[in-house]
Amino acid sequence: MANRGSHKPNGSSPMCQFKLVLLGESAVGKSSLVLRFVKGQFHEFQESTIGAAFLTQTVVLDDTTLKFEIWDTAGQERYHSLAPMYYRGSQAAVVVYDITNQDTFARAKTWVRELEKQGSPNIVIALAGNKADMANKRMVEYEDAQAYAEEKSLLFMETSAKTAMNVNDIFLAIAKRLPRNDDSGNRQRTQGQHLEDKDRREVKEGGCCSK
Amino acid sequence: MTRHMNMASSRGTAEVFNQPKKFNSKNTPSVPVENVPTGILISFEPTEKDHGQNPSESPSFSRNMETIVESEGRSGEAASVVDLNGSRRLEAVQERGDDNPQDQSNSDSMATQNDNQNATDSFKLCGYLDKLGEKGIIKTYKKRWFVFDNQRCMLCYYRSHEVVVPLGSIPIANATFSFNPSDSERPGNFSITVEGRVYQLQAKDYHTKMYWLQELQERRKSYSQLRTSLARDSTKRSSMEPTTGLVSTKRMKEKGGDPWSGLPPLLQPVTMPLHAVGEDTAGSAKPGISLSSIKMDLKNPIVGIKRWKSMHHESVPSNQTNSSVPSQAGADPCNVQAQSSPPIPKPRRKHLNADTSFMRPTSILQRFASNSSENSAEKCPKCAQLQAQLCSVQEELEMLDSEAKASQEVIQILHKQLTEGKIQQSTNVKFLECKTDQAKLTLMHRKDKQLVQLEQLLQEVKHDREAMKKELMAFQSKVGDLEEQISMFKEMLVAKDEIVMDLTMKIGDLEKAPPVTASSVEETSPQSPNSFTDQNFLGEKVDGFSVGQKLPPVANAFYLDRHEYEKLKDACQAFETQNKFLNKEILELNELRTQDQLRENTYTEKLDEFEAELYKLQSKHCLLLNELKAPRREVTSMEDTDDLVSQLIEEAIQSRGGDVENPVDDIPGRELYDKYGFTESLDDEDKEADEPLVTMAAEFQKKVDEIAMKHKSDENISHSVKWENFIISCRNRALVSTPELKSLVRSGIPHEHRARIWKECIERRVKRDMEECGPCYYEKLKTKNHNTSNPAVKQIELDLLRTLPNNRHYDKITSPGIPKLRNVLLAYSVHNPAIGYCQGLNRLAAIALLYLEEEDVFWCLVCVIEHIMPMDYYSKTLIGSQTDQKVLKDLLAEKLPRLNAHLDQHNIDLSLVTFNWFITVFCDNIPAETMLRIWDTFLFEGDKVLFRYALAFFKVAEEKLLTKKDYLSIFATLRQLPNMMKDVKKISQIAFHDLNPFPKKNIMAKREVHRKQVTQQLEELEAIRREFVPRHSQDDLIGSDDDDEEFETLEAPPDYP
């Protein structure tokens, strides 16, 4: 992946654009989280992602329109050699694990470490403990993950793509943390005004469906 | 019938005489002449015209010859000559042999009727027939391979069964069939009339012809029924299904009552002639008029001549007449071989000495000569000259003949005188020798006694003669009797000819009448009674004939052959059969018309509905347009407009819903899935993004295109027929990669043949592996799974239901595809632990499982991973796949430079999109039809087609992508790319034509370069990861197998644990 600037099309677009990448072990629910966030849908058996999938979603936060450019990656080990292609140039990353599977949490830690080493300098990393609806099969304690997140100063939430729990919240939390660039921020605020209503409706709709 | 058929072989008129005699082309009875020498003269005149016009006059060459063959007791030799010639044309003796099975089968026909009925259901109607050429000045019969296309009710013909592209096709749906029994020379001859065009076809024999006609009628009928039922119920479809794999469905045959069973069985069903019709004949029969067979035809006369020469020189070495003939005859075929327009003599004559076997080659030569003489007579002026010369030579020859005859008579007279003289002399000598009178007296007495004896003998002979004369008289009267019969027969023939003409004209009228108007049906119905009357009339004629037999003899013609009578009887029979057939044909046509009318009514109703709908829409459209113009002036009407618009929108959406609902109502729960088991993907992102009306407009436009396409494709020769024919031609053979097959595969393997072709494509590549691994290899692998703990097992289990969740074969844990998928993937992970399981392989296996059995799918994975794809495509580093993305990028720059520059400008990395295409062989939300087409070519040709199709996709989307001016919208378009890839034909056209040249060398070279770069990058990445992975791995519970093996293809650095 070429080293694309974070606000490349800012001349033409009135919005802030952010690149976000989802990482995590296979079958932890990365694609489901994205699908829930973008379309408000959930499939019990989401087609396994090969290579990567690309989606976009717009959120409005404090009069600012943010457009997420989401790269959903494949979980299987051997696809990790492709990962740098996706997280390179990302302003945000969601590292997902499955609370019913300890291995996936370990793998998530590896990903956090790799992002710290390889990712963009100010990358916002969120840790998502997915499948929170299956708490009865829990293998990863909330406190452990919480402690780890604090230690690494990560955003942390337990989520459920199935019930939509915390899905929009975690993305909004990321959005809040994302730095707004001085050069484009002002202009976008004035230009993006009229988009606000429509975009807010979009997110609301997604939220309604999900709950 | 036997006799009738024997007549068929006498192509040129031929006569057998027992004495040299001037040739006469008319059938004047041969007059027996006393003083019979043993020679036989055969003369020919290839005047086909005379013959065809008045077949009853044609001399029965074959029969005469038969007689001779039998009388000479050399039939075996004659037959051997036939074998030697092996000619395609029906030969007299061979044909005689053909009669027997027919008789046999006729007697069996009742018994096998039921079997036959069953056989026609599944039997593919195909076989070799001779077809009369339509082009060129000289129309000849050429052997063609005919295949009946059930789907379109067409008879397609090919040069041979091995050829894939048909020469043409005859639509049978509205065709009428007939045959001419008076053309006794070709018993297998029949004609198909379609829209004024007449196709003359010729089957091997009479029986085969009747079978073809019967089958064609049958199929025409069922097609008409099918069409009528389709007209009533437009959702019903008839499609063939493959027999293996998940997509196969057991076809339930509904055997409803035959609505036409009420038809009287005019003709007894004909059994299938195994030797002449069917797929089996493909292998046995050789294409007829190919070059090789022409050579055969040319060789035959030469062989014959050689034979003749040798025999002749042995038996009669010093015959004056003969010596000139062989050289002449020998020269002809040589000329024929050297140049195609040989100078051919006019009526030729050959003197032959009791060697009947000679006749075979001669007849062939003669036929050949007759053929080419027609050709050459028009063209070659030299021929005319030569012919004139020949004529003069002939005359000379005749003069010499008469001279010889005269001298023979003189010789005989002299011979007689000589004998007399000798006897006188001996008597005189004896008389002189006798010394005494007594002795002389006794001698005299003896002589007297002898005299008395001789007189008595003479008396007896006279008596005999009287008796003979009486007998002769009796015979003469008999002959007269027969003569009378003959004239009756002739009369009858004329009458029948008229009837036939009448019937043919009626059929013609029926054809010409507009097919489905009410009036035409009314017209046709009274016609069938007419035809019955005709039949009755014929019956009366036959009766009249039997009366004629009793008439007193008229003894003005001698030597009327009893065979003539038989012949006429046969002809009569043939006409009767034809009459029956034509009656049946008329009844069938009547039924067809009724069906047509039914269909027309249905269509008219539908058309009216549609028309009403259209006018409704148009009126609304006009109103809306008017309103759109108006509101600028009047503000109040805005509300009306809005109402109208919203109403229209509502109606539009409703009508769309109605369209979807209909098929569901008919076949509940079935139409939700396509034939591959995929659900129609309703959750398309773009549909939600776009205005629903715009989507609908696009859908309607698509339907318009589809309908236009349907009409276009109907004009072309059916693609499926090409495949049918190909499948027949290599039924028992392995797949041979020919350019023809390649283009066939590129145009798509039909659903019903996909299983077979895929399997063969795979087996062709993995043959060696299969041999090395032994017969039960797959079974062994399956059992191994239970014992070893395979790191891939977990991942496979996770992915089973996430493979093709939108396909009903894989959407539930209980779906039939899931256990198979598990077995195959586990087996492969054991078979190749270096690769184990890579996400993406599940999709490959799932697609293959749609068509193939479990074990074949396993081999399919072996084939794709280890043979088709380059190294490391699915390995732990995916170097191969990553390399190909770079190669694709280079190719894009070459083939689509504009798009490439555009993408570069916006920093788009295509590999983010294309990576999936390559690793899953386009099983990535690409429309199933397109994806399977890519699979067809991929399995047949190899990995290069991936580049072809990937570039074709971009080519299709190029314009749209160029209009997108920012990163996000370009990626949005790229994400929608699969949905744009529904026009398979167009994409394939681009992939295999527009993108050419597409050299493999280029790709290989690029791969080599990029592979090095990718490897280097991966090494760097690995080095960075190494810094934290070992440290982490202590508390990492992830199975270390994966991590250890991850970079196995890279050089392990020394400090790596």
PDB file of C-alpha atoms in Angstrom, chain B residues 144-263:
ATOM      1  CA  ARG B 144     -23.261 -35.544 -42.880  1.00  0.00           C
ATOM      2  CA  TRP B 145     -23.517 -36.176 -39.186  1.00  0.00           C
ATOM      3  CA  PHE B 146     -26.995 -35.234 -38.014  1.00  0.00           C
ATOM      4  CA  VAL B 147     -27.865 -34.452 -34.430  1.00  0.00           C
ATOM      5  CA  PHE B 148     -31.286 -33.528 -33.214  1.00  0.00           C
ATOM      6  CA  ASP B 149     -31.353 -30.602 -30.838  1.00  0.00           C
ATOM      7  CA  ASN B 150     -34.192 -31.280 -28.464  1.00  0.00           C
ATOM      8  CA  GLN B 151     -34.096 -27.888 -26.900  1.00  0.00           C
ATOM      9  CA  ARG B 152     -34.669 -25.930 -30.054  1.00  0.00           C
ATOM     10  CA  CYS B 153     -36.214 -28.661 -32.134  1.00  0.00           C
ATOM     11  CA  MET B 154     -33.628 -28.425 -34.833  1.00  0.00           C
ATOM     12  CA  LEU B 155     -31.755 -30.933 -36.845  1.00  0.00           C
ATOM     13  CA  CYS B 156     -28.152 -29.812 -36.953  1.00  0.00           C
ATOM     14  CA  TYR B 157     -25.677 -31.272 -39.340  1.00  0.00           C
ATOM     15  CA  TYR B 158     -21.934 -31.488 -39.160  1.00  0.00           C
ATOM     16  CA  ARG B 159     -19.191 -32.488 -41.494  1.00  0.00           C
ATOM     17  CA  SER B 160     -18.508 -35.393 -39.187  1.00  0.00           C
ATOM     18  CA  HIS B 161     -19.199 -36.392 -35.626  1.00  0.00           C
ATOM     19  CA  GLU B 162     -15.790 -35.146 -34.597  1.00  0.00           C
ATOM     20  CA  VAL B 163     -16.442 -31.627 -35.730  1.00  0.00           C
ATOM     21  CA  VAL B 164     -17.831 -29.209 -33.210  1.00  0.00           C
ATOM     22  CA  VAL B 165     -19.147 -26.467 -35.430  1.00  0.00           C
ATOM     23  CA  PRO B 166     -22.250 -27.440 -37.337  1.00  0.00           C
ATOM     24  CA  LEU B 167     -22.567 -26.690 -41.025  1.00  0.00           C
ATOM     25  CA  GLY B 168     -26.157 -25.764 -40.620  1.00  0.00           C
ATOM     26  CA  SER B 169     -29.433 -26.683 -39.105  1.00  0.00           C
ATOM     27  CA  ILE B 170     -32.929 -27.545 -40.194  1.00  0.00           C
ATOM     28  CA  PRO B 171     -35.752 -26.259 -38.011  1.00  0.00           C
ATOM     29  CA  ILE B 172     -38.123 -29.125 -37.457  1.00  0.00           C
ATOM     30  CA  ALA B 173     -40.825 -27.353 -35.487  1.00  0.00           C
ATOM     31  CA  ASN B 174     -42.732 -26.285 -38.586  1.00  0.00           C
ATOM     32  CA  ALA B 175     -41.340 -28.777 -41.036  1.00  0.00           C
ATOM     33  CA  THR B 176     -43.167 -31.321 -43.097  1.00  0.00           C
ATOM     34  CA  PHE B 177     -41.738 -34.626 -44.174  1.00  0.00           C
ATOM     35  CA  SER B 178     -42.293 -36.685 -47.245  1.00  0.00           C
ATOM     36  CA  PHE B 179     -40.591 -39.208 -49.418  1.00  0.00           C
ATOM     37  CA  ASN B 180     -40.917 -40.402 -52.941  1.00  0.00           C
ATOM     38  CA  PRO B 181     -41.284 -44.144 -53.261  1.00  0.00           C
ATOM     39  CA  SER B 182     -40.987 -44.015 -57.014  1.00  0.00           C
ATOM     40  CA  ASP B 183     -37.375 -43.025 -56.612  1.00  0.00           C
ATOM     41  CA  SER B 184     -36.618 -46.650 -56.191  1.00  0.00           C
ATOM     42  CA  GLU B 185     -32.963 -46.050 -56.715  1.00  0.00           C
ATOM     43  CA  ARG B 186     -32.683 -44.406 -53.326  1.00  0.00           C
ATOM     44  CA  PRO B 187     -34.856 -46.217 -50.859  1.00  0.00           C
ATOM     45  CA  GLY B 188     -33.526 -44.127 -48.006  1.00  0.00           C
ATOM     46  CA  ASN B 189     -34.446 -40.877 -49.633  1.00  0.00           C
ATOM     47  CA  PHE B 190     -36.711 -38.431 -47.890  1.00  0.00           C
ATOM     48  CA  SER B 191     -37.258 -34.725 -47.842  1.00  0.00           C
ATOM     49  CA  ILE B 192     -37.921 -32.124 -45.197  1.00  0.00           C
ATOM     50  CA  THR B 193     -39.753 -29.001 -46.263  1.00  0.00           C
ATOM     51  CA  VAL B 194     -39.409 -25.902 -44.144  1.00  0.00           C
ATOM     52  CA  GLU B 195     -40.775 -22.568 -45.188  1.00  0.00           C
ATOM     53  CA  GLY B 196     -40.478 -23.343 -48.825  1.00  0.00           C
ATOM     54  CA  ARG B 197     -37.017 -24.790 -48.561  1.00  0.00           C
ATOM     55  CA  VAL B 198     -36.596 -28.451 -49.301  1.00  0.00           C
ATOM     56  CA  TYR B 199     -33.842 -30.537 -47.761  1.00  0.00           C
ATOM     57  CA  GLN B 200     -33.162 -33.790 -49.514  1.00  0.00           C
ATOM     58  CA  LEU B 201     -31.767 -36.396 -47.187  1.00  0.00           C
ATOM     59  CA  GLN B 202     -30.870 -39.955 -47.672  1.00  0.00           C
ATOM     60  CA  ALA B 203     -30.705 -42.610 -45.024  1.00  0.00           C
ATOM     61  CA  LYS B 204     -28.742 -45.786 -45.305  1.00  0.00           C
ATOM     62  CA  ASP B 205     -31.741 -47.847 -46.145  1.00  0.00           C
ATOM     63  CA  TYR B 206     -35.485 -47.826 -46.143  1.00  0.00           C
ATOM     64  CA  HIS B 207     -35.801 -48.949 -42.582  1.00  0.00           C
ATOM     65  CA  THR B 208     -33.488 -46.276 -41.283  1.00  0.00           C
ATOM     66  CA  LYS B 209     -35.393 -43.681 -43.211  1.00  0.00           C
ATOM     67  CA  MET B 210     -38.682 -44.729 -41.703  1.00  0.00           C
ATOM     68  CA  TYR B 211     -37.100 -44.629 -38.297  1.00  0.00           C
ATOM     69  CA  TRP B 212     -35.794 -41.118 -38.799  1.00  0.00           C
ATOM     70  CA  LEU B 213     -39.155 -39.924 -40.036  1.00  0.00           C
ATOM     71  CA  GLN B 214     -40.950 -41.519 -37.151  1.00  0.00           C
ATOM     72  CA  GLU B 215     -38.575 -39.977 -34.634  1.00  0.00           C
ATOM     73  CA  LEU B 216     -38.682 -36.572 -36.233  1.00  0.00           C
ATOM     74  CA  GLN B 217     -42.458 -36.612 -36.194  1.00  0.00           C
ATOM     75  CA  GLU B 218     -42.414 -37.687 -32.592  1.00  0.00           C
ATOM     76  CA  ARG B 219     -40.054 -34.937 -31.607  1.00  0.00           C
ATOM     77  CA  ARG B 220     -41.850 -32.306 -33.601  1.00  0.00           C
ATOM     78  CA  LYS B 221     -45.023 -33.271 -31.789  1.00  0.00           C
ATOM     79  CA  SER B 222     -43.532 -33.177 -28.330  1.00  0.00           C
ATOM     80  CA  TYR B 223     -41.834 -29.868 -29.048  1.00  0.00           C
ATOM     81  CA  SER B 224     -45.146 -28.387 -30.085  1.00  0.00           C
ATOM     82  CA  GLN B 225     -46.736 -29.708 -26.921  1.00  0.00           C
ATOM     83  CA  LEU B 226     -43.926 -28.282 -24.879  1.00  0.00           C
ATOM     84  CA  ARG B 227     -44.324 -24.913 -26.510  1.00  0.00           C
ATOM     85  CA  THR B 228     -48.029 -24.911 -25.873  1.00  0.00           C
ATOM     86  CA  SER B 229     -47.519 -25.778 -22.260  1.00  0.00           C
ATOM     87  CA  LEU B 230     -44.865 -23.094 -22.009  1.00  0.00           C
ATOM     88  CA  ALA B 231     -47.199 -20.561 -23.520  1.00  0.00           C
ATOM     89  CA  ARG B 232     -49.717 -21.406 -20.862  1.00  0.00           C
ATOM     90  CA  ASP B 233     -47.212 -21.402 -18.064  1.00  0.00           C
ATOM     91  CA  SER B 234     -44.301 -19.192 -18.865  1.00  0.00           C
ATOM     92  CA  THR B 235     -42.404 -19.896 -15.667  1.00  0.00           C
ATOM     93  CA  LYS B 236     -41.890 -23.561 -16.357  1.00  0.00           C
ATOM     94  CA  ARG B 237     -38.466 -24.333 -17.579  1.00  0.00           C
ATOM     95  CA  SER B 238     -36.840 -27.429 -18.825  1.00  0.00           C
ATOM     96  CA  SER B 239     -33.207 -27.623 -18.063  1.00  0.00           C
ATOM     97  CA  MET B 240     -30.776 -30.417 -17.911  1.00  0.00           C
ATOM     98  CA  GLU B 241     -28.927 -31.138 -14.742  1.00  0.00           C
ATOM     99  CA  PRO B 242     -25.559 -32.625 -14.143  1.00  0.00           C
ATOM    100  CA  THR B 243     -25.567 -35.992 -12.507  1.00  0.00           C
ATOM    101  CA  THR B 244     -22.845 -35.466  -9.970  1.00  0.00           C
ATOM    102  CA  GLY B 245     -22.063 -32.865  -7.407  1.00  0.00           C
ATOM    103  CA  LEU B 246     -24.310 -30.877  -5.179  1.00  0.00           C
ATOM    104  CA  VAL B 247     -26.140 -29.098  -7.949  1.00  0.00           C
ATOM    105  CA  SER B 248     -27.474 -32.318  -9.354  1.00  0.00           C
ATOM    106  CA  THR B 249     -31.128 -32.951  -8.766  1.00  0.00           C
ATOM    107  CA  LYS B 250     -33.008 -36.076  -9.462  1.00  0.00           C
ATOM    108  CA  ARG B 251     -35.320 -35.305 -12.237  1.00  0.00           C
ATOM    109  CA  MET B 252     -38.848 -36.354 -11.662  1.00  0.00           C
ATOM    110  CA  LYS B 253     -40.384 -37.333 -14.907  1.00  0.00           C
ATOM    111  CA  GLU B 254     -43.997 -36.551 -15.104  1.00  0.00           C
ATOM    112  CA  LYS B 255     -45.694 -38.966 -17.340  1.00  0.00           C
ATOM    113  CA  GLY B 256     -48.968 -37.342 -18.134  1.00  0.00           C
ATOM    114  CA  GLY B 257     -51.417 -38.871 -20.522  1.00  0.00           C
ATOM    115  CA  ASP B 258     -50.553 -38.339 -24.126  1.00  0.00           C
ATOM    116  CA  PRO B 259     -53.195 -36.016 -25.491  1.00  0.00           C
ATOM    117  CA  TRP B 260     -52.556 -37.361 -28.948  1.00  0.00           C
ATOM    118  CA  SER B 261     -52.906 -40.970 -28.098  1.00  0.00           C
ATOM    119  CA  GLY B 262     -56.225 -40.853 -29.840  1.00  0.00           C
ATOM    120  CA  LEU B 263     -54.534 -40.803 -33.203  1.00  0.00           C
TER     121      LEU B 263
END
